């Protein structure tokens, strides 16, 4: 697993809309917050993206580029971005190459659901499913169920300042901790 202080793995992604994004950032660019989410049909992925949307202006004010990468295919992502009015780039990684570079665990459906049940309880999982109108089998496309979420804050020098690998599909990004870490001169990221 990657740790704070490690060099960010090199990455070039093409968002659904917009220009290509590189990590480490091109010299002169600010830090990058990289959110790796599950498939867009997953209620917890939708919840993570909604949370990032709520906090977007705070990161933007600090000059931090927010980028989300999903396991979903390009067609679904092209529909998702305008429907949910995302203010930040969303890229797709259906083959899992970003997941592999960033050493993110791949889990089956049983482990994914058991982790969510343990973290949120049956009512929490049901509420997330109902809130995002998700049904089992949606957006699966005959692929394994995928990755656990993860968040990385990459400094302008290309160093990982913040690393979080989720333990459950229902883990949400700690936006306060990420924002604190993104603030220049912050300690203890």
PDB file of C-alpha atoms in Angstrom:
ATOM      1  CA  UNK A   1       0.000   0.000   0.000  1.00  0.00           C
ATOM      2  CA  UNK A   2       1.084   3.536  -0.698  1.00  0.00           C
ATOM      3  CA  UNK A   3       1.796   5.867   2.214  1.00  0.00           C
ATOM      4  CA  UNK A   4       2.108   9.599   2.792  1.00  0.00           C
ATOM      5  CA  UNK A   5       5.560  10.701   1.622  1.00  0.00           C
ATOM      6  CA  UNK A   6       5.636   8.223  -1.279  1.00  0.00           C
ATOM      7  CA  UNK A   7       5.824   9.535  -4.834  1.00  0.00           C
ATOM      8  CA  UNK A   8       2.423   9.508  -6.507  1.00  0.00           C
ATOM      9  CA  UNK A   9       2.284   6.899  -9.266  1.00  0.00           C
ATOM     10  CA  UNK A  10       2.372   8.568 -12.688  1.00  0.00           C
ATOM     11  CA  UNK A  11      -1.050   8.850 -14.184  1.00  0.00           C
ATOM     12  CA  UNK A  12      -2.754  10.413 -17.186  1.00  0.00           C
ATOM     13  CA  UNK A  13      -6.538  10.306 -17.317  1.00  0.00           C
ATOM     14  CA  UNK A  14      -8.994  11.740 -19.768  1.00  0.00           C
ATOM     15  CA  UNK A  15     -12.084  13.068 -18.016  1.00  0.00           C
ATOM     16  CA  UNK A  16     -15.471  12.490 -19.581  1.00  0.00           C
ATOM     17  CA  UNK A  17     -15.530  16.226 -20.376  1.00  0.00           C
ATOM     18  CA  UNK A  18     -12.478  18.495 -20.394  1.00  0.00           C
ATOM     19  CA  UNK A  19      -8.739  18.224 -20.860  1.00  0.00           C
ATOM     20  CA  UNK A  20      -6.383  15.437 -19.871  1.00  0.00           C
ATOM     21  CA  UNK A  21      -5.138  15.390 -16.265  1.00  0.00           C
ATOM     22  CA  UNK A  22      -1.624  14.319 -15.259  1.00  0.00           C
ATOM     23  CA  UNK A  23      -0.196  13.170 -11.967  1.00  0.00           C
ATOM     24  CA  UNK A  24       2.178  14.243 -10.686  1.00  0.00           C
ATOM     25  CA  UNK A  25       0.896  17.710 -11.598  1.00  0.00           C
ATOM     26  CA  UNK A  26       2.652  19.762 -14.249  1.00  0.00           C
ATOM     27  CA  UNK A  27       5.067  22.231 -12.673  1.00  0.00           C
ATOM     28  CA  UNK A  28       3.233  25.327 -11.465  1.00  0.00           C
ATOM     29  CA  UNK A  29      -0.066  23.541 -10.847  1.00  0.00           C
ATOM     30  CA  UNK A  30      -1.478  23.130  -7.366  1.00  0.00           C
ATOM     31  CA  UNK A  31      -2.156  19.963  -5.452  1.00  0.00           C
ATOM     32  CA  UNK A  32      -4.615  17.321  -6.692  1.00  0.00           C
ATOM     33  CA  UNK A  33      -7.265  15.479  -4.705  1.00  0.00           C
ATOM     34  CA  UNK A  34      -7.792  12.094  -6.328  1.00  0.00           C
ATOM     35  CA  UNK A  35     -10.996  10.254  -5.382  1.00  0.00           C
ATOM     36  CA  UNK A  36     -11.273   6.670  -6.591  1.00  0.00           C
ATOM     37  CA  UNK A  37     -14.871   5.491  -6.379  1.00  0.00           C
ATOM     38  CA  UNK A  38     -16.701   2.328  -7.257  1.00  0.00           C
ATOM     39  CA  UNK A  39     -19.159   2.025 -10.121  1.00  0.00           C
ATOM     40  CA  UNK A  40     -21.613   4.896 -10.520  1.00  0.00           C
ATOM     41  CA  UNK A  41     -24.526   2.525  -9.886  1.00  0.00           C
ATOM     42  CA  UNK A  42     -23.273   1.995  -6.327  1.00  0.00           C
ATOM     43  CA  UNK A  43     -25.154   4.169  -3.832  1.00  0.00           C
ATOM     44  CA  UNK A  44     -21.991   4.712  -1.813  1.00  0.00           C
ATOM     45  CA  UNK A  45     -20.068   5.942  -4.876  1.00  0.00           C
ATOM     46  CA  UNK A  46     -22.875   8.421  -5.533  1.00  0.00           C
ATOM     47  CA  UNK A  47     -22.783   9.521  -1.905  1.00  0.00           C
ATOM     48  CA  UNK A  48     -18.992  10.040  -2.052  1.00  0.00           C
ATOM     49  CA  UNK A  49     -19.298  12.147  -5.198  1.00  0.00           C
ATOM     50  CA  UNK A  50     -22.115  14.204  -3.648  1.00  0.00           C
ATOM     51  CA  UNK A  51     -19.896  14.834  -0.619  1.00  0.00           C
ATOM     52  CA  UNK A  52     -17.014  15.928  -2.863  1.00  0.00           C
ATOM     53  CA  UNK A  53     -19.427  18.227  -4.683  1.00  0.00           C
ATOM     54  CA  UNK A  54     -20.430  19.852  -1.361  1.00  0.00           C
ATOM     55  CA  UNK A  55     -16.779  20.529  -0.483  1.00  0.00           C
ATOM     56  CA  UNK A  56     -15.586  21.428  -3.992  1.00  0.00           C
ATOM     57  CA  UNK A  57     -15.528  25.208  -3.457  1.00  0.00           C
ATOM     58  CA  UNK A  58     -13.306  24.829  -0.373  1.00  0.00           C
ATOM     59  CA  UNK A  59     -10.697  22.867  -2.329  1.00  0.00           C
ATOM     60  CA  UNK A  60     -11.014  25.160  -5.348  1.00  0.00           C
ATOM     61  CA  UNK A  61     -10.372  28.194  -3.109  1.00  0.00           C
ATOM     62  CA  UNK A  62      -7.049  26.577  -2.096  1.00  0.00           C
ATOM     63  CA  UNK A  63      -6.109  25.839  -5.716  1.00  0.00           C
ATOM     64  CA  UNK A  64      -6.567  22.086  -5.294  1.00  0.00           C
ATOM     65  CA  UNK A  65      -7.763  20.228  -8.400  1.00  0.00           C
ATOM     66  CA  UNK A  66     -10.411  17.641  -7.530  1.00  0.00           C
ATOM     67  CA  UNK A  67     -10.551  14.584  -9.795  1.00  0.00           C
ATOM     68  CA  UNK A  68     -12.759  11.523  -9.401  1.00  0.00           C
ATOM     69  CA  UNK A  69     -12.150   8.214 -11.160  1.00  0.00           C
ATOM     70  CA  UNK A  70     -14.837   5.551 -11.426  1.00  0.00           C
ATOM     71  CA  UNK A  71     -14.863   1.936 -12.520  1.00  0.00           C
ATOM     72  CA  UNK A  72     -17.913   2.626 -14.695  1.00  0.00           C
ATOM     73  CA  UNK A  73     -17.701   2.843 -18.446  1.00  0.00           C
ATOM     74  CA  UNK A  74     -17.603   6.069 -20.433  1.00  0.00           C
ATOM     75  CA  UNK A  75     -21.275   5.959 -21.542  1.00  0.00           C
ATOM     76  CA  UNK A  76     -22.623   5.869 -18.002  1.00  0.00           C
ATOM     77  CA  UNK A  77     -20.158   8.542 -16.856  1.00  0.00           C
ATOM     78  CA  UNK A  78     -21.138  10.864 -19.734  1.00  0.00           C
ATOM     79  CA  UNK A  79     -24.744  10.628 -18.584  1.00  0.00           C
ATOM     80  CA  UNK A  80     -23.877  10.927 -14.878  1.00  0.00           C
ATOM     81  CA  UNK A  81     -21.832  14.157 -14.970  1.00  0.00           C
ATOM     82  CA  UNK A  82     -24.481  16.543 -16.317  1.00  0.00           C
ATOM     83  CA  UNK A  83     -27.330  14.808 -14.482  1.00  0.00           C
ATOM     84  CA  UNK A  84     -25.549  15.306 -11.148  1.00  0.00           C
ATOM     85  CA  UNK A  85     -23.985  18.644 -12.187  1.00  0.00           C
ATOM     86  CA  UNK A  86     -20.476  17.675 -11.093  1.00  0.00           C
ATOM     87  CA  UNK A  87     -18.169  20.674 -10.888  1.00  0.00           C
ATOM     88  CA  UNK A  88     -14.994  18.574 -11.026  1.00  0.00           C
ATOM     89  CA  UNK A  89     -13.644  16.161 -13.660  1.00  0.00           C
ATOM     90  CA  UNK A  90     -14.800  12.542 -13.657  1.00  0.00           C
ATOM     91  CA  UNK A  91     -12.685   9.980 -15.511  1.00  0.00           C
ATOM     92  CA  UNK A  92     -13.340   6.295 -16.089  1.00  0.00           C
ATOM     93  CA  UNK A  93     -11.123   3.287 -15.402  1.00  0.00           C
ATOM     94  CA  UNK A  94     -13.178   0.200 -16.303  1.00  0.00           C
ATOM     95  CA  UNK A  95     -10.045  -1.909 -16.886  1.00  0.00           C
ATOM     96  CA  UNK A  96      -8.677  -1.150 -13.404  1.00  0.00           C
ATOM     97  CA  UNK A  97      -5.245   0.198 -14.380  1.00  0.00           C
ATOM     98  CA  UNK A  98      -5.486   3.138 -11.947  1.00  0.00           C
ATOM     99  CA  UNK A  99      -6.642   0.766  -9.196  1.00  0.00           C
ATOM    100  CA  UNK A 100      -3.580  -1.386  -9.802  1.00  0.00           C
ATOM    101  CA  UNK A 101      -1.137   1.555  -9.821  1.00  0.00           C
ATOM    102  CA  UNK A 102      -2.579   2.938  -6.607  1.00  0.00           C
ATOM    103  CA  UNK A 103      -2.703  -0.527  -4.992  1.00  0.00           C
ATOM    104  CA  UNK A 104      -6.412  -0.494  -4.230  1.00  0.00           C
ATOM    105  CA  UNK A 105      -8.000  -3.713  -3.022  1.00  0.00           C
ATOM    106  CA  UNK A 106     -10.384  -5.535  -5.326  1.00  0.00           C
ATOM    107  CA  UNK A 107     -13.320  -7.141  -3.506  1.00  0.00           C
ATOM    108  CA  UNK A 108     -16.210  -9.413  -4.378  1.00  0.00           C
ATOM    109  CA  UNK A 109     -19.842  -8.565  -3.700  1.00  0.00           C
ATOM    110  CA  UNK A 110     -20.087 -10.651  -0.509  1.00  0.00           C
ATOM    111  CA  UNK A 111     -17.133  -8.916   1.156  1.00  0.00           C
ATOM    112  CA  UNK A 112     -18.302  -5.519  -0.108  1.00  0.00           C
ATOM    113  CA  UNK A 113     -21.789  -5.895   1.344  1.00  0.00           C
ATOM    114  CA  UNK A 114     -20.603  -7.459   4.612  1.00  0.00           C
ATOM    115  CA  UNK A 115     -18.235  -4.522   5.148  1.00  0.00           C
ATOM    116  CA  UNK A 116     -21.024  -2.029   4.465  1.00  0.00           C
ATOM    117  CA  UNK A 117     -23.384  -3.849   6.824  1.00  0.00           C
ATOM    118  CA  UNK A 118     -20.743  -3.894   9.561  1.00  0.00           C
ATOM    119  CA  UNK A 119     -20.002  -0.181   9.098  1.00  0.00           C
ATOM    120  CA  UNK A 120     -23.549   1.169   8.676  1.00  0.00           C
ATOM    121  CA  UNK A 121     -25.930  -1.566   9.796  1.00  0.00           C
ATOM    122  CA  UNK A 122     -28.854  -2.845   7.736  1.00  0.00           C
ATOM    123  CA  UNK A 123     -30.851   0.395   7.993  1.00  0.00           C
ATOM    124  CA  UNK A 124     -27.881   2.506   6.860  1.00  0.00           C
ATOM    125  CA  UNK A 125     -27.314   0.310   3.812  1.00  0.00           C
ATOM    126  CA  UNK A 126     -31.027   0.267   2.975  1.00  0.00           C
ATOM    127  CA  UNK A 127     -31.261   4.051   3.315  1.00  0.00           C
ATOM    128  CA  UNK A 128     -28.299   4.517   0.931  1.00  0.00           C
ATOM    129  CA  UNK A 129     -29.810   2.093  -1.580  1.00  0.00           C
ATOM    130  CA  UNK A 130     -33.197   3.834  -1.463  1.00  0.00           C
ATOM    131  CA  UNK A 131     -31.731   7.349  -1.561  1.00  0.00           C
ATOM    132  CA  UNK A 132     -29.825   6.613  -4.761  1.00  0.00           C
ATOM    133  CA  UNK A 133     -32.387   4.272  -6.380  1.00  0.00           C
ATOM    134  CA  UNK A 134     -29.889   1.445  -6.775  1.00  0.00           C
ATOM    135  CA  UNK A 135     -30.851  -2.146  -7.403  1.00  0.00           C
ATOM    136  CA  UNK A 136     -28.468  -5.122  -7.261  1.00  0.00           C
ATOM    137  CA  UNK A 137     -27.131  -5.856 -10.723  1.00  0.00           C
ATOM    138  CA  UNK A 138     -27.258  -2.224 -11.875  1.00  0.00           C
ATOM    139  CA  UNK A 139     -24.090  -1.115 -13.698  1.00  0.00           C
ATOM    140  CA  UNK A 140     -22.383  -4.474 -13.269  1.00  0.00           C
ATOM    141  CA  UNK A 141     -21.943  -5.295 -16.962  1.00  0.00           C
ATOM    142  CA  UNK A 142     -20.726  -8.847 -16.208  1.00  0.00           C
ATOM    143  CA  UNK A 143     -17.607  -7.575 -14.434  1.00  0.00           C
ATOM    144  CA  UNK A 144     -16.350  -8.326 -10.927  1.00  0.00           C
ATOM    145  CA  UNK A 145     -17.834  -5.940  -8.384  1.00  0.00           C
ATOM    146  CA  UNK A 146     -14.658  -4.056  -7.893  1.00  0.00           C
ATOM    147  CA  UNK A 147     -12.616  -1.867  -5.726  1.00  0.00           C
ATOM    148  CA  UNK A 148     -12.886  -0.353  -2.336  1.00  0.00           C
ATOM    149  CA  UNK A 149     -12.877   3.461  -2.415  1.00  0.00           C
ATOM    150  CA  UNK A 150      -9.679   5.426  -1.780  1.00  0.00           C
ATOM    151  CA  UNK A 151      -8.559   9.037  -1.541  1.00  0.00           C
ATOM    152  CA  UNK A 152      -5.152  10.571  -2.247  1.00  0.00           C
ATOM    153  CA  UNK A 153      -3.934  14.143  -1.915  1.00  0.00           C
ATOM    154  CA  UNK A 154      -0.988  14.702  -4.249  1.00  0.00           C
ATOM    155  CA  UNK A 155       1.196  17.745  -3.601  1.00  0.00           C
ATOM    156  CA  UNK A 156       2.320  20.016  -6.422  1.00  0.00           C
ATOM    157  CA  UNK A 157       5.710  18.266  -6.156  1.00  0.00           C
ATOM    158  CA  UNK A 158       4.089  14.865  -6.816  1.00  0.00           C
ATOM    159  CA  UNK A 159       4.297  13.553  -3.256  1.00  0.00           C
ATOM    160  CA  UNK A 160       1.410  11.787  -1.568  1.00  0.00           C
ATOM    161  CA  UNK A 161       0.430  13.962   1.402  1.00  0.00           C
ATOM    162  CA  UNK A 162      -2.732  12.076   2.366  1.00  0.00           C
ATOM    163  CA  UNK A 163      -3.598   8.435   1.694  1.00  0.00           C
ATOM    164  CA  UNK A 164      -6.768   6.639   2.750  1.00  0.00           C
ATOM    165  CA  UNK A 165      -7.773   3.135   1.678  1.00  0.00           C
ATOM    166  CA  UNK A 166     -11.372   2.387   2.665  1.00  0.00           C
ATOM    167  CA  UNK A 167     -12.132  -0.678   4.709  1.00  0.00           C
ATOM    168  CA  UNK A 168     -15.701  -0.873   3.426  1.00  0.00           C
ATOM    169  CA  UNK A 169     -17.569   0.196   0.295  1.00  0.00           C
ATOM    170  CA  UNK A 170     -19.589   2.508   2.547  1.00  0.00           C
ATOM    171  CA  UNK A 171     -16.581   4.484   3.862  1.00  0.00           C
ATOM    172  CA  UNK A 172     -16.868   8.163   2.968  1.00  0.00           C
ATOM    173  CA  UNK A 173     -13.978  10.570   2.358  1.00  0.00           C
ATOM    174  CA  UNK A 174     -12.982  12.607   5.426  1.00  0.00           C
ATOM    175  CA  UNK A 175     -13.243  15.972   3.714  1.00  0.00           C
ATOM    176  CA  UNK A 176     -12.232  17.935   6.830  1.00  0.00           C
ATOM    177  CA  UNK A 177      -8.991  15.964   7.127  1.00  0.00           C
ATOM    178  CA  UNK A 178      -8.330  16.309   3.398  1.00  0.00           C
ATOM    179  CA  UNK A 179      -8.958  20.052   3.517  1.00  0.00           C
ATOM    180  CA  UNK A 180      -6.687  20.436   6.546  1.00  0.00           C
ATOM    181  CA  UNK A 181      -3.969  18.512   4.731  1.00  0.00           C
ATOM    182  CA  UNK A 182      -4.409  20.627   1.594  1.00  0.00           C
ATOM    183  CA  UNK A 183      -3.915  23.844   3.562  1.00  0.00           C
ATOM    184  CA  UNK A 184      -0.357  25.076   3.058  1.00  0.00           C
ATOM    185  CA  UNK A 185       1.871  24.506   6.063  1.00  0.00           C
ATOM    186  CA  UNK A 186      -0.505  22.019   7.713  1.00  0.00           C
ATOM    187  CA  UNK A 187       1.072  19.450   9.988  1.00  0.00           C
ATOM    188  CA  UNK A 188       0.281  15.801  10.508  1.00  0.00           C
ATOM    189  CA  UNK A 189      -1.206  14.739   7.184  1.00  0.00           C
TER     190      UNK A 189
END
